[in-house]
PDB file of C-alpha atoms in Angstrom:
ATOM      1  CA  MET A   1     126.301  -3.312  -9.357  1.00 80.00           C
ATOM      2  CA  SER A   2     127.310  -7.089  -9.564  1.00 97.00           C
ATOM      3  CA  THR A   3     130.469  -7.964  -7.071  1.00 98.00           C
ATOM      4  CA  ILE A   4     131.620 -11.107  -5.086  1.00 98.00           C
ATOM      5  CA  THR A   5     133.081 -11.112  -2.154  1.00 98.00           C
ATOM      6  CA  THR A   6     136.406 -12.978  -1.565  1.00 98.00           C
ATOM      7  CA  LYS A   7     137.394 -14.935   1.430  1.00 97.00           C
ATOM      8  CA  ASP A   8     139.506 -11.858   3.059  1.00 97.00           C
ATOM      9  CA  GLY A   9     136.605  -9.550   2.507  1.00 98.00           C
ATOM     10  CA  THR A  10     137.471  -7.789  -0.777  1.00 98.00           C
ATOM     11  CA  ASP A  11     134.483  -6.931  -3.368  1.00 98.00           C
ATOM     12  CA  ILE A  12     135.373  -7.441  -6.886  1.00 98.00           C
ATOM     13  CA  PHE A  13     133.278  -5.809  -9.097  1.00 98.00           C
ATOM     14  CA  TYR A  14     132.603  -7.339 -12.480  1.00 98.00           C
ATOM     15  CA  LYS A  15     130.431  -6.999 -15.577  1.00 98.00           C
ATOM     16  CA  ASP A  16     128.550 -10.244 -16.885  1.00 98.00           C
ATOM     17  CA  TRP A  17     126.585  -9.721 -20.233  1.00 98.00           C
ATOM     18  CA  GLY A  18     124.921 -12.486 -22.500  1.00 98.00           C
ATOM     19  CA  PRO A  19     123.025 -15.516 -22.227  1.00 97.00           C
ATOM     20  CA  ARG A  20     124.093 -17.698 -18.919  1.00 96.00           C
ATOM     21  CA  ASP A  21     124.476 -20.891 -21.368  1.00 97.00           C
ATOM     22  CA  ALA A  22     126.611 -19.031 -23.983  1.00 98.00           C
ATOM     23  CA  GLN A  23     130.059 -19.693 -23.969  1.00 98.00           C
ATOM     24  CA  PRO A  24     131.771 -17.584 -21.646  1.00 98.00           C
ATOM     25  CA  ILE A  25     134.928 -15.128 -22.210  1.00 99.00           C
ATOM     26  CA  VAL A  26     136.722 -13.579 -19.395  1.00 99.00           C
ATOM     27  CA  PHE A  27     138.469 -10.267 -19.798  1.00 99.00           C
ATOM     28  CA  HIS A  28     141.370  -8.947 -17.419  1.00 99.00           C
ATOM     29  CA  HIS A  29     142.494  -5.504 -17.401  1.00 98.00           C
ATOM     30  CA  GLY A  30     145.811  -3.794 -17.496  1.00 98.00           C
ATOM     31  CA  TRP A  31     147.539  -1.293 -15.369  1.00 98.00           C
ATOM     32  CA  PRO A  32     146.269   0.670 -13.895  1.00 98.00           C
ATOM     33  CA  LEU A  33     142.597   0.310 -15.600  1.00 98.00           C
ATOM     34  CA  SER A  34     139.387  -1.558 -15.070  1.00 98.00           C
ATOM     35  CA  ALA A  35     136.708  -3.792 -16.674  1.00 98.00           C
ATOM     36  CA  ASP A  36     135.774  -0.950 -18.922  1.00 98.00           C
ATOM     37  CA  ASP A  37     138.966  -0.900 -20.921  1.00 98.00           C
ATOM     38  CA  TRP A  38     137.045  -3.910 -22.709  1.00 98.00           C
ATOM     39  CA  ASP A  39     134.185  -2.351 -23.959  1.00 98.00           C
ATOM     40  CA  ALA A  40     135.139  -2.623 -27.269  1.00 98.00           C
ATOM     41  CA  GLN A  41     135.826  -6.408 -27.101  1.00 98.00           C
ATOM     42  CA  MET A  42     132.633  -7.058 -24.631  1.00 98.00           C
ATOM     43  CA  LEU A  43     130.114  -5.477 -27.195  1.00 98.00           C
ATOM     44  CA  TYR A  44     131.721  -7.394 -30.140  1.00 98.00           C
ATOM     45  CA  PHE A  45     131.694 -10.577 -28.736  1.00 98.00           C
ATOM     46  CA  LEU A  46     128.613 -10.356 -26.793  1.00 98.00           C
ATOM     47  CA  ALA A  47     126.996  -9.426 -30.731  1.00 98.00           C
ATOM     48  CA  GLN A  48     128.646 -12.687 -31.777  1.00 98.00           C
ATOM     49  CA  GLY A  49     126.933 -14.818 -29.080  1.00 98.00           C
ATOM     50  CA  PHE A  50     129.050 -15.206 -26.483  1.00 98.00           C
ATOM     51  CA  ARG A  51     128.890 -14.715 -22.762  1.00 98.00           C
ATOM     52  CA  VAL A  52     131.160 -11.900 -21.842  1.00 98.00           C
ATOM     53  CA  ILE A  53     132.256 -11.066 -18.150  1.00 99.00           C
ATOM     54  CA  ALA A  54     135.259  -8.429 -17.141  1.00 99.00           C
ATOM     55  CA  HIS A  55     136.047  -7.857 -13.566  1.00 98.00           C
ATOM     56  CA  ASP A  56     137.877  -4.950 -11.770  1.00 98.00           C
ATOM     57  CA  ARG A  57     141.135  -6.146 -10.182  1.00 98.00           C
ATOM     58  CA  ARG A  58     141.229  -5.552  -6.455  1.00 98.00           C
ATOM     59  CA  GLY A  59     142.383  -1.902  -6.065  1.00 98.00           C
ATOM     60  CA  HIS A  60     141.123  -0.761  -9.430  1.00 98.00           C
ATOM     61  CA  GLY A  61     138.251   0.547 -10.705  1.00 98.00           C
ATOM     62  CA  ARG A  62     134.872  -0.281  -8.489  1.00 98.00           C
ATOM     63  CA  SER A  63     136.464  -3.170  -6.605  1.00 98.00           C
ATOM     64  CA  THR A  64     137.334  -2.402  -3.096  1.00 98.00           C
ATOM     65  CA  GLN A  65     140.631  -0.661  -2.109  1.00 98.00           C
ATOM     66  CA  THR A  66     142.509  -2.825  -0.094  1.00 98.00           C
ATOM     67  CA  SER A  67     145.715  -2.138   1.716  1.00 97.00           C
ATOM     68  CA  GLY A  68     147.361  -5.318   0.274  1.00 97.00           C
ATOM     69  CA  GLY A  69     146.808  -8.270  -2.030  1.00 98.00           C
ATOM     70  CA  HIS A  70     148.493  -6.381  -4.982  1.00 98.00           C
ATOM     71  CA  GLU A  71     150.606  -9.379  -6.246  1.00 98.00           C
ATOM     72  CA  MET A  72     149.818 -12.187  -8.727  1.00 98.00           C
ATOM     73  CA  ASP A  73     148.852 -14.877  -6.195  1.00 98.00           C
ATOM     74  CA  THR A  74     146.241 -13.091  -4.859  1.00 98.00           C
ATOM     75  CA  TYR A  75     145.112 -11.423  -8.464  1.00 98.00           C
ATOM     76  CA  ALA A  76     144.952 -15.085  -9.374  1.00 98.00           C
ATOM     77  CA  ALA A  77     142.927 -16.418  -6.261  1.00 98.00           C
ATOM     78  CA  ASP A  78     140.435 -13.477  -7.115  1.00 98.00           C
ATOM     79  CA  VAL A  79     139.904 -14.711 -10.468  1.00 98.00           C
ATOM     80  CA  ALA A  80     139.625 -18.436  -9.232  1.00 98.00           C
ATOM     81  CA  GLU A  81     136.707 -17.111  -6.355  1.00 98.00           C
ATOM     82  CA  LEU A  82     135.009 -15.463  -9.176  1.00 98.00           C
ATOM     83  CA  VAL A  83     135.003 -18.125 -11.800  1.00 98.00           C
ATOM     84  CA  ASP A  84     133.947 -20.380  -9.003  1.00 98.00           C
ATOM     85  CA  ALA A  85     131.014 -18.032  -8.029  1.00 98.00           C
ATOM     86  CA  LEU A  86     129.635 -17.758 -11.484  1.00 98.00           C
ATOM     87  CA  ASP A  87     130.479 -21.703 -12.184  1.00 98.00           C
ATOM     88  CA  LEU A  88     132.153 -21.194 -15.325  1.00 98.00           C
ATOM     89  CA  GLU A  89     133.187 -24.082 -17.434  1.00 98.00           C
ATOM     90  CA  ASN A  90     135.454 -24.405 -20.394  1.00 98.00           C
ATOM     91  CA  ALA A  91     136.054 -20.405 -20.361  1.00 98.00           C
ATOM     92  CA  PHE A  92     138.028 -18.460 -22.466  1.00 99.00           C
ATOM     93  CA  HIS A  93     140.363 -15.940 -20.959  1.00 99.00           C
ATOM     94  CA  VAL A  94     141.711 -13.105 -22.101  1.00 99.00           C
ATOM     95  CA  GLY A  95     144.380 -10.585 -20.705  1.00 99.00           C
ATOM     96  CA  HIS A  96     145.953  -7.548 -21.662  1.00 99.00           C
ATOM     97  CA  SER A  97     149.428  -6.238 -20.238  1.00 98.00           C
ATOM     98  CA  THR A  98     149.296  -6.974 -16.531  1.00 98.00           C
ATOM     99  CA  GLY A  99     145.962  -8.788 -17.377  1.00 98.00           C
ATOM    100  CA  GLY A 100     147.886 -11.041 -19.575  1.00 98.00           C
ATOM    101  CA  GLY A 101     150.171 -11.782 -16.526  1.00 98.00           C
ATOM    102  CA  GLU A 102     146.870 -12.439 -14.299  1.00 99.00           C
ATOM    103  CA  VAL A 103     145.788 -14.942 -17.318  1.00 99.00           C
ATOM    104  CA  VAL A 104     148.868 -17.039 -17.269  1.00 98.00           C
ATOM    105  CA  HIS A 105     149.104 -16.982 -13.637  1.00 98.00           C
ATOM    106  CA  TYR A 106     145.418 -18.199 -13.285  1.00 98.00           C
ATOM    107  CA  VAL A 107     145.222 -20.657 -15.930  1.00 98.00           C
ATOM    108  CA  ALA A 108     148.389 -22.605 -14.590  1.00 98.00           C
ATOM    109  CA  ARG A 109     146.527 -23.037 -11.312  1.00 98.00           C
ATOM    110  CA  ALA A 110     142.904 -23.458 -12.975  1.00 98.00           C
ATOM    111  CA  ILE A 111     140.747 -26.625 -11.712  1.00 96.00           C
ATOM    112  CA  PRO A 112     140.785 -28.895 -14.761  1.00 96.00           C
ATOM    113  CA  GLY A 113     137.424 -27.893 -17.094  1.00 97.00           C
ATOM    114  CA  ARG A 114     137.429 -24.369 -15.795  1.00 98.00           C
ATOM    115  CA  VAL A 115     139.465 -22.891 -18.730  1.00 98.00           C
ATOM    116  CA  GLY A 116     139.150 -24.012 -22.779  1.00 98.00           C
ATOM    117  CA  LYS A 117     141.520 -21.315 -24.196  1.00 98.00           C
ATOM    118  CA  ALA A 118     143.535 -18.223 -23.749  1.00 99.00           C
ATOM    119  CA  VAL A 119     144.546 -15.058 -25.190  1.00 99.00           C
ATOM    120  CA  ILE A 120     147.067 -12.890 -24.000  1.00 99.00           C
ATOM    121  CA  VAL A 121     147.915  -9.339 -25.627  1.00 99.00           C
ATOM    122  CA  GLY A 122     150.576  -7.038 -25.220  1.00 98.00           C
ATOM    123  CA  ALA A 123     151.303  -9.287 -22.077  1.00 98.00           C
ATOM    124  CA  VAL A 124     154.064  -8.979 -19.557  1.00 98.00           C
ATOM    125  CA  PRO A 125     154.964 -12.654 -18.984  1.00 98.00           C
ATOM    126  CA  PRO A 126     157.557 -14.146 -18.704  1.00 98.00           C
ATOM    127  CA  VAL A 127     159.127 -11.330 -16.877  1.00 98.00           C
ATOM    128  CA  MET A 128     159.941  -7.618 -17.576  1.00 98.00           C
ATOM    129  CA  VAL A 129     162.685  -6.884 -15.284  1.00 98.00           C
ATOM    130  CA  LYS A 130     166.282  -7.002 -16.539  1.00 97.00           C
ATOM    131  CA  SER A 131     168.236  -9.882 -14.647  1.00 96.00           C
ATOM    132  CA  ASP A 132     170.959 -12.170 -15.339  1.00 95.00           C
ATOM    133  CA  THR A 133     168.784 -14.834 -16.244  1.00 93.00           C
ATOM    134  CA  ASN A 134     166.497 -12.167 -18.592  1.00 96.00           C
ATOM    135  CA  PRO A 135     169.339  -9.955 -20.025  1.00 96.00           C
ATOM    136  CA  GLY A 136     167.103  -8.501 -22.508  1.00 95.00           C
ATOM    137  CA  GLY A 137     164.683  -6.788 -19.833  1.00 97.00           C
ATOM    138  CA  LEU A 138     164.066  -3.312 -18.617  1.00 97.00           C
ATOM    139  CA  PRO A 139     166.484  -2.163 -15.873  1.00 98.00           C
ATOM    140  CA  ILE A 140     164.878  -1.747 -12.614  1.00 98.00           C
ATOM    141  CA  ASP A 141     165.305   2.053 -12.786  1.00 98.00           C
ATOM    142  CA  VAL A 142     162.571   2.168 -15.438  1.00 98.00           C
ATOM    143  CA  PHE A 143     159.925   0.844 -12.862  1.00 98.00           C
ATOM    144  CA  ASP A 144     161.524   3.054 -10.250  1.00 98.00           C
ATOM    145  CA  GLY A 145     160.869   5.813 -12.605  1.00 98.00           C
ATOM    146  CA  LEU A 146     157.126   5.003 -12.928  1.00 98.00           C
ATOM    147  CA  ARG A 147     156.670   4.857  -9.163  1.00 98.00           C
ATOM    148  CA  LYS A 148     158.318   8.213  -8.516  1.00 98.00           C
ATOM    149  CA  ALA A 149     156.195   9.713 -11.028  1.00 98.00           C
ATOM    150  CA  LEU A 150     153.177   8.193  -9.433  1.00 98.00           C
ATOM    151  CA  VAL A 151     154.100   9.257  -6.169  1.00 98.00           C
ATOM    152  CA  ALA A 152     154.791  12.997  -7.371  1.00 98.00           C
ATOM    153  CA  ASN A 153     151.516  13.712  -9.480  1.00 98.00           C
ATOM    154  CA  ARG A 154     149.503  10.830 -10.131  1.00 98.00           C
ATOM    155  CA  ALA A 155     146.939  12.504 -11.830  1.00 98.00           C
ATOM    156  CA  GLN A 156     149.510  14.048 -14.738  1.00 98.00           C
ATOM    157  CA  PHE A 157     151.154  10.754 -14.854  1.00 98.00           C
ATOM    158  CA  PHE A 158     147.773   9.346 -16.090  1.00 98.00           C
ATOM    159  CA  ILE A 159     147.590  11.893 -18.698  1.00 98.00           C
ATOM    160  CA  ASP A 160     151.134  11.541 -19.852  1.00 98.00           C
ATOM    161  CA  VAL A 161     151.137   7.682 -20.553  1.00 98.00           C
ATOM    162  CA  PRO A 162     148.478   7.347 -22.607  1.00 98.00           C
ATOM    163  CA  SER A 163     149.426  10.560 -24.372  1.00 98.00           C
ATOM    164  CA  GLY A 164     152.468   9.238 -25.507  1.00 98.00           C
ATOM    165  CA  PRO A 165     153.579   5.505 -25.387  1.00 98.00           C
ATOM    166  CA  PHE A 166     150.791   3.437 -24.304  1.00 98.00           C
ATOM    167  CA  PHE A 167     148.584   4.190 -27.428  1.00 98.00           C
ATOM    168  CA  GLY A 168     151.845   5.172 -29.855  1.00 98.00           C
ATOM    169  CA  PHE A 169     150.286   8.756 -29.910  1.00 98.00           C
ATOM    170  CA  ASN A 170     153.871  10.189 -29.661  1.00 98.00           C
ATOM    171  CA  ARG A 171     154.946   8.367 -32.979  1.00 98.00           C
ATOM    172  CA  PRO A 172     154.948  10.930 -36.001  1.00 97.00           C
ATOM    173  CA  GLY A 173     151.678  10.960 -37.818  1.00 95.00           C
ATOM    174  CA  ALA A 174     149.825   9.232 -35.321  1.00 97.00           C
ATOM    175  CA  GLU A 175     146.011   9.661 -35.137  1.00 96.00           C
ATOM    176  CA  ILE A 176     145.547  11.214 -31.654  1.00 98.00           C
ATOM    177  CA  SER A 177     142.115  10.411 -29.911  1.00 98.00           C
ATOM    178  CA  GLN A 178     141.487  12.610 -27.176  1.00 98.00           C
ATOM    179  CA  GLY A 179     138.653  10.297 -25.971  1.00 98.00           C
ATOM    180  CA  LEU A 180     140.975   7.497 -25.339  1.00 98.00           C
ATOM    181  CA  ILE A 181     143.253   9.571 -23.633  1.00 98.00           C
ATOM    182  CA  ASP A 182     140.539  10.672 -21.314  1.00 98.00           C
ATOM    183  CA  ASN A 183     138.995   7.652 -20.666  1.00 98.00           C
ATOM    184  CA  TRP A 184     142.361   5.930 -19.701  1.00 98.00           C
ATOM    185  CA  TRP A 185     142.927   8.705 -17.078  1.00 98.00           C
ATOM    186  CA  ARG A 186     139.014   8.304 -15.879  1.00 98.00           C
ATOM    187  CA  GLN A 187     139.797   4.568 -15.426  1.00 98.00           C
ATOM    188  CA  GLY A 188     143.063   4.909 -13.849  1.00 98.00           C
ATOM    189  CA  MET A 189     142.009   7.892 -11.527  1.00 98.00           C
ATOM    190  CA  MET A 190     138.950   5.547 -10.254  1.00 98.00           C
ATOM    191  CA  GLY A 191     141.617   2.878  -8.763  1.00 98.00           C
ATOM    192  CA  GLY A 192     143.770   3.428  -5.517  1.00 98.00           C
ATOM    193  CA  ALA A 193     147.089   4.891  -5.653  1.00 98.00           C
ATOM    194  CA  ASN A 194     148.457   2.248  -3.251  1.00 98.00           C
ATOM    195  CA  ALA A 195     147.298  -0.564  -5.321  1.00 98.00           C
ATOM    196  CA  HIS A 196     148.673   1.288  -8.452  1.00 98.00           C
ATOM    197  CA  TYR A 197     151.797   1.568  -6.802  1.00 98.00           C
ATOM    198  CA  GLU A 198     152.316  -1.824  -5.884  1.00 98.00           C
ATOM    199  CA  CYS A 199     151.147  -3.605  -8.951  1.00 98.00           C
ATOM    200  CA  ILE A 200     154.546  -1.997 -10.790  1.00 98.00           C
ATOM    201  CA  LYS A 201     156.263  -4.329  -8.567  1.00 98.00           C
ATOM    202  CA  ALA A 202     153.833  -7.086  -9.422  1.00 98.00           C
ATOM    203  CA  PHE A 203     153.596  -6.881 -13.050  1.00 98.00           C
ATOM    204  CA  SER A 204     157.406  -5.765 -13.415  1.00 98.00           C
ATOM    205  CA  GLU A 205     159.056  -8.558 -11.060  1.00 98.00           C
ATOM    206  CA  THR A 206     156.970 -11.568 -11.278  1.00 98.00           C
ATOM    207  CA  ASP A 207     158.570 -14.448 -13.248  1.00 98.00           C
ATOM    208  CA  PHE A 208     155.965 -16.570 -15.066  1.00 98.00           C
ATOM    209  CA  THR A 209     158.122 -18.999 -16.607  1.00 98.00           C
ATOM    210  CA  GLU A 210     156.925 -21.990 -14.791  1.00 98.00           C
ATOM    211  CA  ASP A 211     153.558 -20.926 -15.101  1.00 98.00           C
ATOM    212  CA  LEU A 212     153.901 -20.656 -18.916  1.00 98.00           C
ATOM    213  CA  LYS A 213     155.296 -24.269 -18.995  1.00 98.00           C
ATOM    214  CA  ALA A 214     152.244 -25.456 -16.862  1.00 98.00           C
ATOM    215  CA  ILE A 215     149.611 -24.508 -19.526  1.00 98.00           C
ATOM    216  CA  ASP A 216     148.044 -27.321 -21.419  1.00 98.00           C
ATOM    217  CA  VAL A 217     145.322 -25.385 -23.174  1.00 98.00           C
ATOM    218  CA  PRO A 218     145.558 -23.474 -26.264  1.00 98.00           C
ATOM    219  CA  VAL A 219     147.149 -20.066 -25.617  1.00 98.00           C
ATOM    220  CA  LEU A 220     146.936 -17.285 -28.572  1.00 99.00           C
ATOM    221  CA  VAL A 221     149.823 -14.616 -27.870  1.00 99.00           C
ATOM    222  CA  LEU A 222     149.214 -11.344 -29.837  1.00 99.00           C
ATOM    223  CA  HIS A 223     151.535  -8.200 -29.497  1.00 99.00           C
ATOM    224  CA  GLY A 224     152.627  -5.250 -31.402  1.00 98.00           C
ATOM    225  CA  THR A 225     155.884  -4.628 -32.442  1.00 98.00           C
ATOM    226  CA  ASP A 226     156.051  -1.018 -31.964  1.00 98.00           C
ATOM    227  CA  ASP A 227     154.850  -1.837 -28.113  1.00 98.00           C
ATOM    228  CA  GLN A 228     156.627   0.729 -26.400  1.00 98.00           C
ATOM    229  CA  ILE A 229     155.399  -0.039 -22.909  1.00 98.00           C
ATOM    230  CA  VAL A 230     156.348  -4.327 -23.046  1.00 98.00           C
ATOM    231  CA  PRO A 231     158.946  -4.646 -25.363  1.00 98.00           C
ATOM    232  CA  TYR A 232     158.075  -7.269 -27.926  1.00 98.00           C
ATOM    233  CA  GLU A 233     161.213  -9.494 -27.983  1.00 97.00           C
ATOM    234  CA  ASP A 234     161.441  -9.755 -24.607  1.00 97.00           C
ATOM    235  CA  SER A 235     157.918 -10.987 -24.123  1.00 98.00           C
ATOM    236  CA  ALA A 236     155.910 -12.448 -26.565  1.00 98.00           C
ATOM    237  CA  VAL A 237     158.505 -14.275 -28.637  1.00 98.00           C
ATOM    238  CA  LEU A 238     159.984 -15.704 -25.310  1.00 98.00           C
ATOM    239  CA  ALA A 239     156.681 -16.613 -23.652  1.00 98.00           C
ATOM    240  CA  VAL A 240     155.553 -18.381 -26.938  1.00 98.00           C
ATOM    241  CA  LYS A 241     158.144 -20.450 -26.823  1.00 98.00           C
ATOM    242  CA  LEU A 242     157.770 -21.920 -23.027  1.00 98.00           C
ATOM    243  CA  LEU A 243     154.050 -22.663 -23.788  1.00 98.00           C
ATOM    244  CA  LYS A 244     152.807 -26.148 -24.566  1.00 98.00           C
ATOM    245  CA  ASN A 245     150.265 -24.840 -27.318  1.00 98.00           C
ATOM    246  CA  GLY A 246     150.948 -21.522 -28.004  1.00 98.00           C
ATOM    247  CA  THR A 247     150.859 -19.628 -31.329  1.00 98.00           C
ATOM    248  CA  LEU A 248     152.159 -16.021 -31.642  1.00 98.00           C
ATOM    249  CA  LYS A 249     150.466 -13.524 -34.119  1.00 98.00           C
ATOM    250  CA  SER A 250     152.691 -10.109 -34.284  1.00 98.00           C
ATOM    251  CA  TYR A 251     151.228  -7.040 -35.670  1.00 98.00           C
ATOM    252  CA  ASP A 252     153.912  -4.746 -37.292  1.00 98.00           C
ATOM    253  CA  GLY A 253     154.165  -1.225 -36.036  1.00 98.00           C
ATOM    254  CA  LEU A 254     151.269  -1.634 -33.679  1.00 98.00           C
ATOM    255  CA  PRO A 255     151.388  -0.216 -30.171  1.00 98.00           C
ATOM    256  CA  HIS A 256     150.773  -1.127 -26.721  1.00 98.00           C
ATOM    257  CA  GLY A 257     147.179  -0.116 -26.467  1.00 98.00           C
ATOM    258  CA  MET A 258     145.959  -1.684 -29.981  1.00 98.00           C
ATOM    259  CA  LEU A 259     143.295  -3.322 -28.838  1.00 98.00           C
ATOM    260  CA  SER A 260     141.531   0.093 -28.229  1.00 98.00           C
ATOM    261  CA  THR A 261     143.392   1.764 -31.620  1.00 98.00           C
ATOM    262  CA  HIS A 262     143.091  -1.450 -33.798  1.00 98.00           C
ATOM    263  CA  SER A 263     140.133  -3.281 -32.334  1.00 98.00           C
ATOM    264  CA  ASP A 264     138.732  -4.086 -35.830  1.00 98.00           C
ATOM    265  CA  ILE A 265     141.909  -6.288 -36.616  1.00 98.00           C
ATOM    266  CA  LEU A 266     142.160  -7.826 -33.255  1.00 98.00           C
ATOM    267  CA  ASN A 267     138.838  -8.782 -32.569  1.00 98.00           C
ATOM    268  CA  PRO A 268     138.457 -10.989 -35.701  1.00 98.00           C
ATOM    269  CA  ASP A 269     141.717 -12.608 -34.632  1.00 98.00           C
ATOM    270  CA  MET A 270     140.638 -13.419 -31.686  1.00 98.00           C
ATOM    271  CA  LEU A 271     137.316 -14.654 -32.654  1.00 98.00           C
ATOM    272  CA  ALA A 272     139.048 -16.981 -35.356  1.00 98.00           C
ATOM    273  CA  PHE A 273     140.937 -18.475 -32.545  1.00 98.00           C
ATOM    274  CA  PHE A 274     137.950 -19.134 -30.510  1.00 98.00           C
ATOM    275  CA  LYS A 275     136.269 -20.926 -33.331  1.00 97.00           C
ATOM    276  CA  GLY A 276     139.207 -22.766 -35.046  1.00 92.00           C
TER     277      GLY A 276
END
């Protein structure tokens, strides 16, 4: 397995496919998944001649199940160490959900020349939790409920989420894929319960407003209007207004997990953005 060891001794697993001199794309997965969630994208862009890289966030997948560091500052620092180790220049960064927050937090702090473009898909920025400054957010009770379900029976919880709202399989007429459900469960159960528990706070309470304002590179914001995990109106619509060079593309009726259910639509759209 390919890994780097961070300054605090954490082993970060990563995949690195394609020519080393090709344009690199770095993929950042959502909660509570792993680099494996990007298979459809990595194979597609590999065939298009790109170098494709995806890592398992600390505490997730095959990376070290650390006792701490499960917050955005450390997540972004881990990405910076991976990018430095691979010496990536002008890389494109793509993040889904929590990974979209990780992309925004990293890109806002990246060394000039490291990042060329970014894509965030169904992403958590600007901030998910409801507050006086974010009245359209989700109440903290929603995230407390996630924590409670994880503690009570993580294995069952990790069946219920993909079987229902994540892929929109709870919608009338949905074409249900047991393979997607099982693969989601497999990825989730590979990670550490403590990392998954603490990451709920990271993805729901981190305020990415200043990160979004600080980003200079072009950013494509992709979001499904039927996203039951990260509501469209309080995420993508607000995030693109904060970006200096942001473009919003919405997908009518598509779910949070649309990268898996509709990769045939999203992959070409991302390719067009990268080549544009």
